[in-house]
Coordinates of C-alpha atoms and ligand atoms in Angstrom, one line a residue:
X155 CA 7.0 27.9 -8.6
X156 CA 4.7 26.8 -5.7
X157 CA 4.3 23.5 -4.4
X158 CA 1.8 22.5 -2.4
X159 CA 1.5 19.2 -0.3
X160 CA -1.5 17.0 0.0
X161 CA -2.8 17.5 3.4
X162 CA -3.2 13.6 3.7
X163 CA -0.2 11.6 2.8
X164 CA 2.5 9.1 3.4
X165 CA 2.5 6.6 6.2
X166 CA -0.7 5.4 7.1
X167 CA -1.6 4.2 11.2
X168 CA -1.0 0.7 9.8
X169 CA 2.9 1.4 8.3
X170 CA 4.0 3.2 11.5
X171 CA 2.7 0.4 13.6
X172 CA 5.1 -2.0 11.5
X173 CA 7.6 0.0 10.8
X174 CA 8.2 0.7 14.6
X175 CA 7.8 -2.8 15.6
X176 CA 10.0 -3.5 13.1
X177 CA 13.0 -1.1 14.5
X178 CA 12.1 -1.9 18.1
X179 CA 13.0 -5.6 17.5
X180 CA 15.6 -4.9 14.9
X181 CA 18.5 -4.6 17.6
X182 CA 18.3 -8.3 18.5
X183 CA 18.2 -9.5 14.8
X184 CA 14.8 -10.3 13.3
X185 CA 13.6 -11.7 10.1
X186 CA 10.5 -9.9 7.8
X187 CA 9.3 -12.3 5.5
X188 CA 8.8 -10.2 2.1
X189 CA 9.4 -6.6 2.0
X190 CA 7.8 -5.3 5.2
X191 CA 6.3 -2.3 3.1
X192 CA 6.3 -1.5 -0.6
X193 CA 8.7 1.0 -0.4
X194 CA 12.9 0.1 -0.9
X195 CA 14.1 3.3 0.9
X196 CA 12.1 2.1 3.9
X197 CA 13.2 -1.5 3.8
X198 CA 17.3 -0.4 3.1
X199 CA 16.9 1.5 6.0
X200 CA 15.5 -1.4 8.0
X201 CA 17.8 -3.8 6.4
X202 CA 20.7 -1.3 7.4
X203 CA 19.3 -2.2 11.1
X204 CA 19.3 -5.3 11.5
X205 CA 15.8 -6.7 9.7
X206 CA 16.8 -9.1 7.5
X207 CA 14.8 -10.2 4.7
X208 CA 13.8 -13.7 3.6
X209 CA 11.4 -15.0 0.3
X210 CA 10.6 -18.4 2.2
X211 CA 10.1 -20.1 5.2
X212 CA 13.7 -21.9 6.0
X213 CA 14.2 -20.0 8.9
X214 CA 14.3 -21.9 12.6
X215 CA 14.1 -20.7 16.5
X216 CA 14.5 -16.8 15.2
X217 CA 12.0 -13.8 15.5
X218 CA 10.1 -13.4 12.3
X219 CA 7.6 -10.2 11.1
X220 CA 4.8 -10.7 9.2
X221 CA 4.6 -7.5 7.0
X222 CA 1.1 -5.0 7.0
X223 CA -0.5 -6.3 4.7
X224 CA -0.2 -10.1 5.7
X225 CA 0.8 -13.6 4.1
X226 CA -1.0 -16.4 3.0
X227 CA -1.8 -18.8 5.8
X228 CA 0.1 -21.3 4.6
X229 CA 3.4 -19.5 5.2
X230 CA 2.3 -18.6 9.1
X231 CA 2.0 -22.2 9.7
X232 CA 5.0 -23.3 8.4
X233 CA 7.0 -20.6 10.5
X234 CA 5.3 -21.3 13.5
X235 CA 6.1 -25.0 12.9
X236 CA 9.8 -24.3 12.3
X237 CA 10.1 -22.8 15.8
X238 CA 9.8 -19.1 15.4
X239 CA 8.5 -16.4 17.3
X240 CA 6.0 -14.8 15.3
X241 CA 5.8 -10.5 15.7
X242 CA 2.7 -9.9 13.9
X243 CA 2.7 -6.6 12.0
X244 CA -0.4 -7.3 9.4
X245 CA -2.5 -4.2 10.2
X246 CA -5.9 -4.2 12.2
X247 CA -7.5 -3.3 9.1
X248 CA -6.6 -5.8 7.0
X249 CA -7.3 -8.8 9.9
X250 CA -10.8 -7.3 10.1
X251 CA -11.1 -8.5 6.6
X252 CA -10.0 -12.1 7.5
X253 CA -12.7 -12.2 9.9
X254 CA -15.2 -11.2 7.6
X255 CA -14.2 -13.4 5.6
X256 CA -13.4 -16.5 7.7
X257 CA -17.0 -15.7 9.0
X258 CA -19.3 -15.6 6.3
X259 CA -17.4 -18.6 4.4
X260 CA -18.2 -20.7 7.7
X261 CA -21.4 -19.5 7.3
X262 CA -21.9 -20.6 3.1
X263 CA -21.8 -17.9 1.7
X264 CA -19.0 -17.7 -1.7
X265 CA -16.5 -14.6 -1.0
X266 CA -15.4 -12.3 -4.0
X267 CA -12.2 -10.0 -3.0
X268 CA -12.1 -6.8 -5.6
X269 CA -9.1 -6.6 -5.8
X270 CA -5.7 -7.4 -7.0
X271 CA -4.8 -10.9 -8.0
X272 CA -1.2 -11.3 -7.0
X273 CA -1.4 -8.5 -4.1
X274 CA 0.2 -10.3 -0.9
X275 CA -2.6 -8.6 0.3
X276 CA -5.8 -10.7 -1.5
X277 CA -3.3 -14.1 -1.4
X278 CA -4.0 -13.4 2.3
X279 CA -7.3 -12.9 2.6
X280 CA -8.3 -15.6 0.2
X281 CA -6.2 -18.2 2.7
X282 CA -9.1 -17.9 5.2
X283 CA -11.7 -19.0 2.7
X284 CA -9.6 -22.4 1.4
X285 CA -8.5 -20.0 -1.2
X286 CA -12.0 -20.5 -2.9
X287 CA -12.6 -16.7 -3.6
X288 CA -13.5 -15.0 -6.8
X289 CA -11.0 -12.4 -7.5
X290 CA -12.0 -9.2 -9.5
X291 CA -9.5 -7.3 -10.5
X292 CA -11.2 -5.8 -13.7
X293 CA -14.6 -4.4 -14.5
X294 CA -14.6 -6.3 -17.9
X295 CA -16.6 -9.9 -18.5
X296 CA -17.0 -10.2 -14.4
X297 CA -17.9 -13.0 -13.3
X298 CA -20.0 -14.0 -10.1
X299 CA -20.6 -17.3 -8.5
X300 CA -23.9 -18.8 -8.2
X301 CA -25.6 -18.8 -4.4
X302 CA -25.1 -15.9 -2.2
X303 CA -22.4 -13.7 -1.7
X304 CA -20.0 -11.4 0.7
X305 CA -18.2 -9.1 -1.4
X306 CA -15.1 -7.4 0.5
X307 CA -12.2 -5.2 -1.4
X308 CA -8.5 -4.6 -0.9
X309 CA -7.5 -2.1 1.3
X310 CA -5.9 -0.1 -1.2
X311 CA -8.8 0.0 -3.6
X312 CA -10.1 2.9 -6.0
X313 CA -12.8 4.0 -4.1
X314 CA -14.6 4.0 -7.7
X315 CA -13.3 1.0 -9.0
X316 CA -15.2 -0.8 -6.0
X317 CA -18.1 1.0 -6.6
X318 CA -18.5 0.1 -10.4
X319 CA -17.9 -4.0 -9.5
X320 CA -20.8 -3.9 -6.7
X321 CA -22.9 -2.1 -9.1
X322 CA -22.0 -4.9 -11.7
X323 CA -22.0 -7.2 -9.4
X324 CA -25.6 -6.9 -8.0
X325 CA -26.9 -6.4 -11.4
X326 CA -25.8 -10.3 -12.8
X327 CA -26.4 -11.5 -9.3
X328 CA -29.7 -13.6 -8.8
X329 CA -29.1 -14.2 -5.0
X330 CA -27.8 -12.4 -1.9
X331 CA -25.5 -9.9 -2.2
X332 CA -23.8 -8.5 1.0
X333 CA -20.6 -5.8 0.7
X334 CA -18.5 -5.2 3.1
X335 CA -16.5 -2.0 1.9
X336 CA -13.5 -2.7 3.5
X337 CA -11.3 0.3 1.4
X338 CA -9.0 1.7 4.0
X339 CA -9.9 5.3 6.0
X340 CA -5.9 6.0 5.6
X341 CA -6.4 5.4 1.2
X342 CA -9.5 6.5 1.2
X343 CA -8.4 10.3 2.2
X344 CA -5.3 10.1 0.6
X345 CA -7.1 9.7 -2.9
X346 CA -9.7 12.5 -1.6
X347 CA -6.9 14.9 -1.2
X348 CA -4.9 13.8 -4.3
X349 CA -8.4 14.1 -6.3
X350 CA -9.2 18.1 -5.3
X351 CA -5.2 19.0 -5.1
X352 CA -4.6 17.5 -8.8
X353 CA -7.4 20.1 -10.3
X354 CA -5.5 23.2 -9.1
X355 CA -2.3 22.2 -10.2
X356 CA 0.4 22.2 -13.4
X357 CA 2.0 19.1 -12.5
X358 CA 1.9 16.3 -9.9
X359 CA 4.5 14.0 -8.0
X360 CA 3.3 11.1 -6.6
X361 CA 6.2 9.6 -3.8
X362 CA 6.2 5.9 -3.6
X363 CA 7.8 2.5 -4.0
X364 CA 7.4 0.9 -7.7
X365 CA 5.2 -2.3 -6.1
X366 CA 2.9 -0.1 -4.1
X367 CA -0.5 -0.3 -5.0
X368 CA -2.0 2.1 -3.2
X369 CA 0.8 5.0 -4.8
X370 CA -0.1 3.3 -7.9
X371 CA -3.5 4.2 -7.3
X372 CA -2.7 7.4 -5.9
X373 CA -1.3 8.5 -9.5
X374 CA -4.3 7.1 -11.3
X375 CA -6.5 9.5 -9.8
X376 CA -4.2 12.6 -10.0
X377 CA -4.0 11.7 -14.2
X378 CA -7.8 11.8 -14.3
X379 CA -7.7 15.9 -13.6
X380 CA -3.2 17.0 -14.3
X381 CA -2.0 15.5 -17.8
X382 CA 1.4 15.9 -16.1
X383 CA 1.9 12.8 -13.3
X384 CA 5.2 11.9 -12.2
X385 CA 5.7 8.7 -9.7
X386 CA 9.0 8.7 -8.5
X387 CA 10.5 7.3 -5.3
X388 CA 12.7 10.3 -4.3
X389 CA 13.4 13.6 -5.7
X390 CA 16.8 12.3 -7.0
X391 CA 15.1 10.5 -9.2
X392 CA 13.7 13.2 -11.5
X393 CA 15.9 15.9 -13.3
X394 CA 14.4 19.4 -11.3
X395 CA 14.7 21.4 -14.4
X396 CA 11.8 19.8 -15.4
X397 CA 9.1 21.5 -12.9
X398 CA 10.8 25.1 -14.3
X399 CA 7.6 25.3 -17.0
X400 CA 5.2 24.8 -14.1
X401 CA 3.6 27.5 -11.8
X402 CA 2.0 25.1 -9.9
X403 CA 3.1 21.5 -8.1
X404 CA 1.2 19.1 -6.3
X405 CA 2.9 16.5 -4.0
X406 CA 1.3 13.5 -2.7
X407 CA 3.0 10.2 -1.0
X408 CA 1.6 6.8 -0.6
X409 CA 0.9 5.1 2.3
X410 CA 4.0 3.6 2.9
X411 CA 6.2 6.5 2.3
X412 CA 8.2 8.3 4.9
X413 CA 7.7 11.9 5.9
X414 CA 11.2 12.7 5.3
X415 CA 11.0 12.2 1.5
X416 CA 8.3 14.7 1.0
X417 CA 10.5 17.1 3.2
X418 CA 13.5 16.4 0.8
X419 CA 11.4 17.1 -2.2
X420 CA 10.2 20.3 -1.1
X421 CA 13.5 21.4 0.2
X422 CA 15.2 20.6 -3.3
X423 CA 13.0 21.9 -5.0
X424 CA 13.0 25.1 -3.2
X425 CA 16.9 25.7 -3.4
X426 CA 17.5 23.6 -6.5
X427 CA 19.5 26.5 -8.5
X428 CA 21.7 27.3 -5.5
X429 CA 24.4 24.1 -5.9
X430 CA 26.0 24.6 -2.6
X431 CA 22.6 23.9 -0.9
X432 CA 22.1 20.6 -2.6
X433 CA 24.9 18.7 -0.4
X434 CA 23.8 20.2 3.1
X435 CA 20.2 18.9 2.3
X436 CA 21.7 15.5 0.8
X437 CA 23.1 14.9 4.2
X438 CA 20.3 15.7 5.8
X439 CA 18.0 13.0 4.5
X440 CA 19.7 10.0 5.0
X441 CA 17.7 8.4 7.0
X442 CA 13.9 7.5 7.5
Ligands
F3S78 FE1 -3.6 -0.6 7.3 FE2 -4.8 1.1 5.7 FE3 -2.3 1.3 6.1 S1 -5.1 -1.1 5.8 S2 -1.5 -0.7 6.4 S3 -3.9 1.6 7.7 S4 -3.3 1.6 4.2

């Protein structure tokens, strides 16, 4: 059996930032309002630390993070009024959007996020238009507003997905149409390398917590070229005997996975019929 690893994957510029800031306050107690990634083994291991989550503002006079890929506005406020010391973790990339945003609505125009409804991410960036954006999640019955328009996507996007709405998009437009393709560098090579990696293999394991959209995305793209897609969140997860029928195995990791499960996975896969190897390399990836 050989497995080969994307040569782009796992934790993006964005996660490391936040995930370091995270640990560097974590000795002191801090808060992270949501999950400070998509990704459980990397917010146990936080939690383990001393970053504590909370699902809603009651919190006073403490330290709270705002996760990568931001909060509404509305939740900022209402911390910062309570007292708190904000550590602001929302990724460069993503606050480039709200200024795109925040400008051009200033400015008239109607802003359309393509993107995911209920992503943190687009509740976000919708809170610095008024929340007044169109949202396009899919390519069926889309629909535009009248007047001119700045069209901006999620970070995590399919890179194709996007471009089918502009295309669809200028076509039923009758007015200005400016795009701002805001799909993330990190996601944007990750699905590259998935893309050309899932056509030489026999199967494909995709690393990555169940909420994350970018892994998501990442196994959408490996299924359009390997019939056989798994997306797991560790190795421990999937019975090895499995992968025995394959010559082949491509592994990829989303953007808010750790190195250290893709390590894990190859090593356990490597020695997975000698038993007495399986505890020494349990012990050895405990931790992020
Ligand atoms: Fe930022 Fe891109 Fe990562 S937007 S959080 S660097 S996927």
């Amino acid at each position: 059996m050989e497995i080969i690893v994307a040569d782009v994957n796992g934790f993006c510029g964005g996660v490391k930032r936040a995930v370091k800031m995270a640990f560097d306050n974590a000795k002191e107690g801090v808060y992270s309002y949501g999950d400070l990634v998509h990704n459980e083994i990397v917010v146990k291991d936080l939690e383990d630390k001393g970053v504590k989550k909370i699902d809603d503002t009651d919190v006073y006079d403490s330290k709270v993070i705002i996760r990568s890929h931001g909060v509404h506005k509305k939740i900022l406020d209402k911390l910062e009024e309570n007292n708190n010391e904000i550590i602001n973790c929302v990724c460069p990339k993503v606050e480039k959007i709200y200024n795109i945003v925040e400008n051009f609505y200033k400015k008239g125009y109607n802003i359309v996020i393509v993107g995911n409804y209920n992503h943190p991410e687009v509740i976000g960036i919708n809170s610095h238009c008024n929340d007044s954006a169109t949202v396009i999640s899919d390519l069926e019955d889309i629909k535009i507003p009248d007047g001119k328009i700045v069209v901006v996507s999620q970070t995590t996007n399919n890179v194709e997905f996007f471009e089918k709405a502009i295309n669809i998009i200028k076509d039923i437009s009758k007015d200005e149409v400016l795009v701002y393709n805001t799909i993330c560098n990190a996601t944007f090579k990750r699905q590259e390398s998935i893309r050309s990696l899932s056509k030489k293999v026999d199967a494909v394991l995709v690393f990555g917590g169940k909420k994350s959209s970018n892994t998501k995305k990442l196994a959408e793209i490996a299924k359009l070229n390997c019939k056989n897609v798994f997306l797991i969140q560790s190795i421990k997860d999937i019975d090895l005997n499995i992968f025995k029928k394959f010559n082949k195995i491509g592994i990829t990791a989303g953007a808010s996975t750790p190195e250290s499960v893709i390590k894990e996975a190859v090593c356990r896969m490597e020695n997975f019929d000698k038993g007495e190897m399986m505890e020494a390399i349990d012990n050895s990836f405990k931790r992020i």
